[in-house]
Amino acid sequence: MDLLTLFTLAVGLSMDAFAVAVCKGLSMKRVTVGKTAVVGLWFGGFQAGMPLLGYLLGIQFRDKITAVDHWIAFLLLAFIGINMIREAFSGEEECTGGEEASLAVRDMFLLAVATSIDALAVGITFAFLDVDILPAVSFIGVTTFCLSAAGVKVGNVFGSRYESRAELAGGVILILLGAKILLEHLGILG
């Protein structure tokens, strides 16, 4: 997987975490470096850990399904992308204002798991695509850290204006990456 594709994938995966970070920033009275670092570390850490876990699960089955691995990668990424797009258009308000954002371990753990489930599925596709996993998950984690930390500040300054756009962009990116993987393996893109 080339660096541009990995970067695009990392940004797409980070969009859920970015949207939640925007919500966190929206409900913070005062944003500090420490608060943005806490949010970034939780989301970046889980966005790095979940694809690693998915990869470790996926390599168990890699040899058995190599003939259809590109279809699996495409379907997983398309499914995740469609769900993100559907959430963007659902009209449901995910950000709730009025109370100070909680950075408690329990709350952040649940949010980090919820925003990184899609990364688990991507990790499975990494096993089928023979991705060099440690640099890939490190890159995803750092990208998510940066975007999540920025999301806290964006939310604090601009409010929830960008939340649904971030989910929409992430969904489109993941669908396009899935299509690229499929077309490359079918020999249509070279």
mmCIF file of C-alpha atoms in Angstrom:
data_model
loop_
_atom_site.group_PDB
_atom_site.id
_atom_site.type_symbol
_atom_site.label_atom_id
_atom_site.label_comp_id
_atom_site.label_asym_id
_atom_site.label_seq_id
_atom_site.Cartn_x
_atom_site.Cartn_y
_atom_site.Cartn_z
ATOM 1 C CA MET A 1 0.000 0.000 0.000
ATOM 2 C CA ASP A 2 1.535 3.295 -1.081
ATOM 3 C CA LEU A 3 1.851 6.286 1.264
ATOM 4 C CA LEU A 4 -0.895 8.357 -0.402
ATOM 5 C CA THR A 5 -3.386 5.483 -0.151
ATOM 6 C CA LEU A 6 -2.428 4.869 3.470
ATOM 7 C CA PHE A 7 -2.790 8.572 4.280
ATOM 8 C CA THR A 8 -6.191 8.709 2.590
ATOM 9 C CA LEU A 9 -7.291 5.614 4.494
ATOM 10 C CA ALA A 10 -6.018 7.065 7.780
ATOM 11 C CA VAL A 11 -7.953 10.291 7.208
ATOM 12 C CA GLY A 12 -11.101 8.353 6.292
ATOM 13 C CA LEU A 13 -10.859 6.204 9.410
ATOM 14 C CA SER A 14 -10.183 9.280 11.553
ATOM 15 C CA MET A 15 -13.377 11.066 10.588
ATOM 16 C CA ASP A 16 -15.562 9.354 13.213
ATOM 17 C CA ALA A 17 -13.025 10.239 15.891
ATOM 18 C CA PHE A 18 -12.788 13.781 14.511
ATOM 19 C CA ALA A 19 -16.577 14.165 14.687
ATOM 20 C CA VAL A 20 -16.667 12.982 18.309
ATOM 21 C CA ALA A 21 -13.694 15.228 19.147
ATOM 22 C CA VAL A 22 -15.636 18.171 17.676
ATOM 23 C CA CYS A 23 -18.456 17.276 20.078
ATOM 24 C CA LYS A 24 -16.018 17.146 22.974
ATOM 25 C CA GLY A 25 -14.647 20.555 22.052
ATOM 26 C CA LEU A 26 -18.140 21.976 21.668
ATOM 27 C CA SER A 27 -18.969 21.128 25.262
ATOM 28 C CA MET A 28 -15.649 22.290 26.771
ATOM 29 C CA LYS A 29 -15.637 25.679 28.425
ATOM 30 C CA ARG A 30 -11.871 25.937 28.035
ATOM 31 C CA VAL A 31 -9.674 23.878 25.728
ATOM 32 C CA THR A 32 -6.154 23.129 26.940
ATOM 33 C CA VAL A 33 -3.237 21.265 25.415
ATOM 34 C CA GLY A 34 -3.747 18.564 28.030
ATOM 35 C CA LYS A 35 -7.403 18.039 27.106
ATOM 36 C CA THR A 36 -6.659 17.878 23.379
ATOM 37 C CA ALA A 37 -3.811 15.426 24.070
ATOM 38 C CA VAL A 38 -6.083 13.171 26.150
ATOM 39 C CA VAL A 39 -8.704 13.031 23.379
ATOM 40 C CA GLY A 40 -6.018 12.520 20.713
ATOM 41 C CA LEU A 41 -4.287 9.742 22.651
ATOM 42 C CA TRP A 42 -7.494 7.822 23.283
ATOM 43 C CA PHE A 43 -8.696 7.992 19.699
ATOM 44 C CA GLY A 44 -5.262 7.658 18.085
ATOM 45 C CA GLY A 45 -4.344 4.732 20.309
ATOM 46 C CA PHE A 46 -7.505 2.811 19.531
ATOM 47 C CA GLN A 47 -7.369 3.646 15.810
ATOM 48 C CA ALA A 48 -3.870 2.113 15.808
ATOM 49 C CA GLY A 49 -4.700 -0.859 18.028
ATOM 50 C CA MET A 50 -7.881 -2.018 16.335
ATOM 51 C CA PRO A 51 -6.405 -2.524 12.844
ATOM 52 C CA LEU A 52 -3.518 -4.394 14.456
ATOM 53 C CA LEU A 53 -6.041 -6.678 16.162
ATOM 54 C CA GLY A 54 -7.957 -7.068 12.880
ATOM 55 C CA TYR A 55 -4.729 -7.893 11.067
ATOM 56 C CA LEU A 56 -3.854 -10.567 13.621
ATOM 57 C CA LEU A 57 -7.314 -12.082 13.166
ATOM 58 C CA GLY A 58 -7.186 -11.774 9.384
ATOM 59 C CA ILE A 59 -3.864 -13.549 8.917
ATOM 60 C CA GLN A 60 -5.482 -16.640 10.419
ATOM 61 C CA PHE A 61 -7.681 -16.900 7.299
ATOM 62 C CA ARG A 62 -5.553 -15.172 4.646
ATOM 63 C CA ASP A 63 -4.395 -18.346 2.881
ATOM 64 C CA LYS A 64 -7.884 -19.798 2.708
ATOM 65 C CA ILE A 65 -9.534 -16.890 0.876
ATOM 66 C CA THR A 66 -6.874 -15.227 -1.295
ATOM 67 C CA ALA A 67 -9.008 -15.709 -4.410
ATOM 68 C CA VAL A 68 -11.673 -13.340 -3.060
ATOM 69 C CA ASP A 69 -9.665 -11.119 -0.708
ATOM 70 C CA HIS A 70 -10.118 -8.029 -2.898
ATOM 71 C CA TRP A 71 -13.895 -8.506 -2.820
ATOM 72 C CA ILE A 72 -13.819 -8.810 0.973
ATOM 73 C CA ALA A 73 -11.729 -5.633 1.262
ATOM 74 C CA PHE A 74 -14.104 -3.795 -1.074
ATOM 75 C CA LEU A 75 -17.251 -4.985 0.718
ATOM 76 C CA LEU A 76 -15.925 -4.165 4.194
ATOM 77 C CA LEU A 77 -14.762 -0.682 3.209
ATOM 78 C CA ALA A 78 -17.964 0.012 1.255
ATOM 79 C CA PHE A 79 -20.122 -1.148 4.170
ATOM 80 C CA ILE A 80 -18.233 1.066 6.634
ATOM 81 C CA GLY A 81 -18.360 3.997 4.208
ATOM 82 C CA ILE A 82 -22.090 3.634 3.560
ATOM 83 C CA ASN A 83 -22.776 3.551 7.297
ATOM 84 C CA MET A 84 -20.748 6.723 7.783
ATOM 85 C CA ILE A 85 -22.621 8.470 4.958
ATOM 86 C CA ARG A 86 -25.959 7.313 6.380
ATOM 87 C CA GLU A 87 -25.009 8.712 9.799
ATOM 88 C CA ALA A 88 -24.012 12.008 8.183
ATOM 89 C CA PHE A 89 -27.466 12.349 6.590
ATOM 90 C CA SER A 90 -29.474 10.937 9.502
ATOM 91 C CA GLY A 91 -30.082 14.368 10.981
ATOM 92 C CA GLU A 92 -29.525 13.009 14.466
ATOM 93 C CA GLU A 93 -27.708 15.470 16.680
ATOM 94 C CA GLU A 94 -24.743 13.633 18.145
ATOM 95 C CA CYS A 95 -23.289 16.605 19.979
ATOM 96 C CA THR A 96 -25.043 17.576 23.133
ATOM 97 C CA GLY A 97 -24.201 20.931 24.593
ATOM 98 C CA GLY A 98 -24.854 22.314 28.010
ATOM 99 C CA GLU A 99 -22.546 20.202 30.149
ATOM 100 C CA GLU A 100 -18.773 20.057 30.377
ATOM 101 C CA ALA A 101 -17.257 17.267 28.257
ATOM 102 C CA SER A 102 -16.188 14.265 30.281
ATOM 103 C CA LEU A 103 -12.675 12.938 29.783
ATOM 104 C CA ALA A 104 -13.184 10.176 32.353
ATOM 105 C CA VAL A 105 -11.562 6.843 31.497
ATOM 106 C CA ARG A 106 -14.897 5.018 31.209
ATOM 107 C CA ASP A 107 -16.392 7.614 28.856
ATOM 108 C CA MET A 108 -13.297 7.934 26.688
ATOM 109 C CA PHE A 109 -12.846 4.151 26.506
ATOM 110 C CA LEU A 110 -16.390 3.659 25.227
ATOM 111 C CA LEU A 111 -16.042 6.459 22.678
ATOM 112 C CA ALA A 112 -12.639 5.194 21.514
ATOM 113 C CA VAL A 113 -13.981 1.673 20.992
ATOM 114 C CA ALA A 114 -17.099 2.954 19.215
ATOM 115 C CA THR A 115 -15.112 5.126 16.813
ATOM 116 C CA SER A 116 -12.531 2.444 16.019
ATOM 117 C CA ILE A 117 -14.676 -0.605 15.258
ATOM 118 C CA ASP A 118 -14.387 0.178 11.553
ATOM 119 C CA ALA A 119 -10.595 0.158 11.934
ATOM 120 C CA LEU A 120 -10.839 -3.464 13.110
ATOM 121 C CA ALA A 121 -12.438 -4.404 9.788
ATOM 122 C CA VAL A 122 -9.785 -2.447 7.894
ATOM 123 C CA GLY A 123 -7.119 -4.394 9.788
ATOM 124 C CA ILE A 124 -8.645 -7.609 8.465
ATOM 125 C CA THR A 125 -8.310 -6.268 4.926
ATOM 126 C CA PHE A 126 -4.671 -5.375 5.673
ATOM 127 C CA ALA A 127 -3.983 -9.072 6.279
ATOM 128 C CA PHE A 128 -5.382 -9.945 2.853
ATOM 129 C CA LEU A 129 -3.440 -7.159 1.136
ATOM 130 C CA ASP A 130 -0.085 -8.024 2.766
ATOM 131 C CA VAL A 131 0.315 -4.548 4.270
ATOM 132 C CA ASP A 132 3.408 -3.878 6.397
ATOM 133 C CA ILE A 133 1.291 -3.607 9.542
ATOM 134 C CA LEU A 134 3.425 -1.782 12.122
ATOM 135 C CA PRO A 135 4.178 1.299 10.011
ATOM 136 C CA ALA A 136 0.576 1.312 8.754
ATOM 137 C CA VAL A 137 -1.068 1.243 12.191
ATOM 138 C CA SER A 138 1.447 3.760 13.526
ATOM 139 C CA PHE A 139 0.606 6.119 10.678
ATOM 140 C CA ILE A 140 -3.135 5.662 11.271
ATOM 141 C CA GLY A 141 -2.695 6.299 14.992
ATOM 142 C CA VAL A 142 -0.655 9.467 14.513
ATOM 143 C CA THR A 143 -3.060 10.791 11.874
ATOM 144 C CA THR A 144 -6.040 10.138 14.146
ATOM 145 C CA PHE A 145 -4.243 11.733 17.092
ATOM 146 C CA CYS A 146 -3.611 14.907 15.100
ATOM 147 C CA LEU A 147 -7.111 15.120 13.628
ATOM 148 C CA SER A 148 -8.784 14.362 16.969
ATOM 149 C CA ALA A 149 -6.745 16.980 18.779
ATOM 150 C CA ALA A 150 -7.587 19.468 16.049
ATOM 151 C CA GLY A 151 -11.252 18.409 16.249
ATOM 152 C CA VAL A 152 -11.425 19.411 19.912
ATOM 153 C CA LYS A 153 -10.255 22.912 19.004
ATOM 154 C CA VAL A 154 -12.519 23.113 15.938
ATOM 155 C CA GLY A 155 -15.512 22.091 18.049
ATOM 156 C CA ASN A 156 -14.698 24.637 20.696
ATOM 157 C CA VAL A 157 -14.333 27.441 18.157
ATOM 158 C CA PHE A 158 -16.892 26.592 15.471
ATOM 159 C CA GLY A 159 -19.400 24.273 17.134
ATOM 160 C CA SER A 160 -20.932 21.193 15.533
ATOM 161 C CA ARG A 161 -21.062 22.725 12.055
ATOM 162 C CA TYR A 162 -18.482 20.283 10.622
ATOM 163 C CA GLU A 163 -19.502 17.048 12.333
ATOM 164 C CA SER A 164 -21.750 15.599 9.604
ATOM 165 C CA ARG A 165 -19.437 16.814 6.830
ATOM 166 C CA ALA A 166 -16.554 14.930 8.439
ATOM 167 C CA GLU A 167 -18.570 11.696 8.549
ATOM 168 C CA LEU A 168 -19.710 12.191 4.948
ATOM 169 C CA ALA A 169 -16.136 12.782 3.752
ATOM 170 C CA GLY A 170 -14.866 9.759 5.694
ATOM 171 C CA GLY A 171 -17.543 7.520 4.214
ATOM 172 C CA VAL A 172 -16.850 8.614 0.645
ATOM 173 C CA ILE A 173 -13.093 8.156 1.142
ATOM 174 C CA LEU A 174 -13.524 4.589 2.434
ATOM 175 C CA ILE A 175 -15.855 3.599 -0.422
ATOM 176 C CA LEU A 176 -13.443 5.017 -2.999
ATOM 177 C CA LEU A 177 -10.509 3.184 -1.409
ATOM 178 C CA GLY A 178 -12.470 -0.061 -1.457
ATOM 179 C CA ALA A 179 -13.258 0.463 -5.138
ATOM 180 C CA LYS A 180 -9.581 1.229 -5.863
ATOM 181 C CA ILE A 181 -8.465 -1.997 -4.165
ATOM 182 C CA LEU A 182 -11.054 -4.018 -6.095
ATOM 183 C CA LEU A 183 -10.193 -2.440 -9.450
ATOM 184 C CA GLU A 184 -6.454 -2.927 -8.911
ATOM 185 C CA HIS A 185 -6.894 -6.617 -8.100
ATOM 186 C CA LEU A 186 -9.178 -7.104 -11.105
ATOM 187 C CA GLY A 187 -6.472 -5.557 -13.297
ATOM 188 C CA ILE A 188 -8.563 -2.549 -14.332
ATOM 189 C CA LEU A 189 -6.297 -0.056 -12.518
ATOM 190 C CA GLY A 190 -2.625 -0.656 -12.687
#
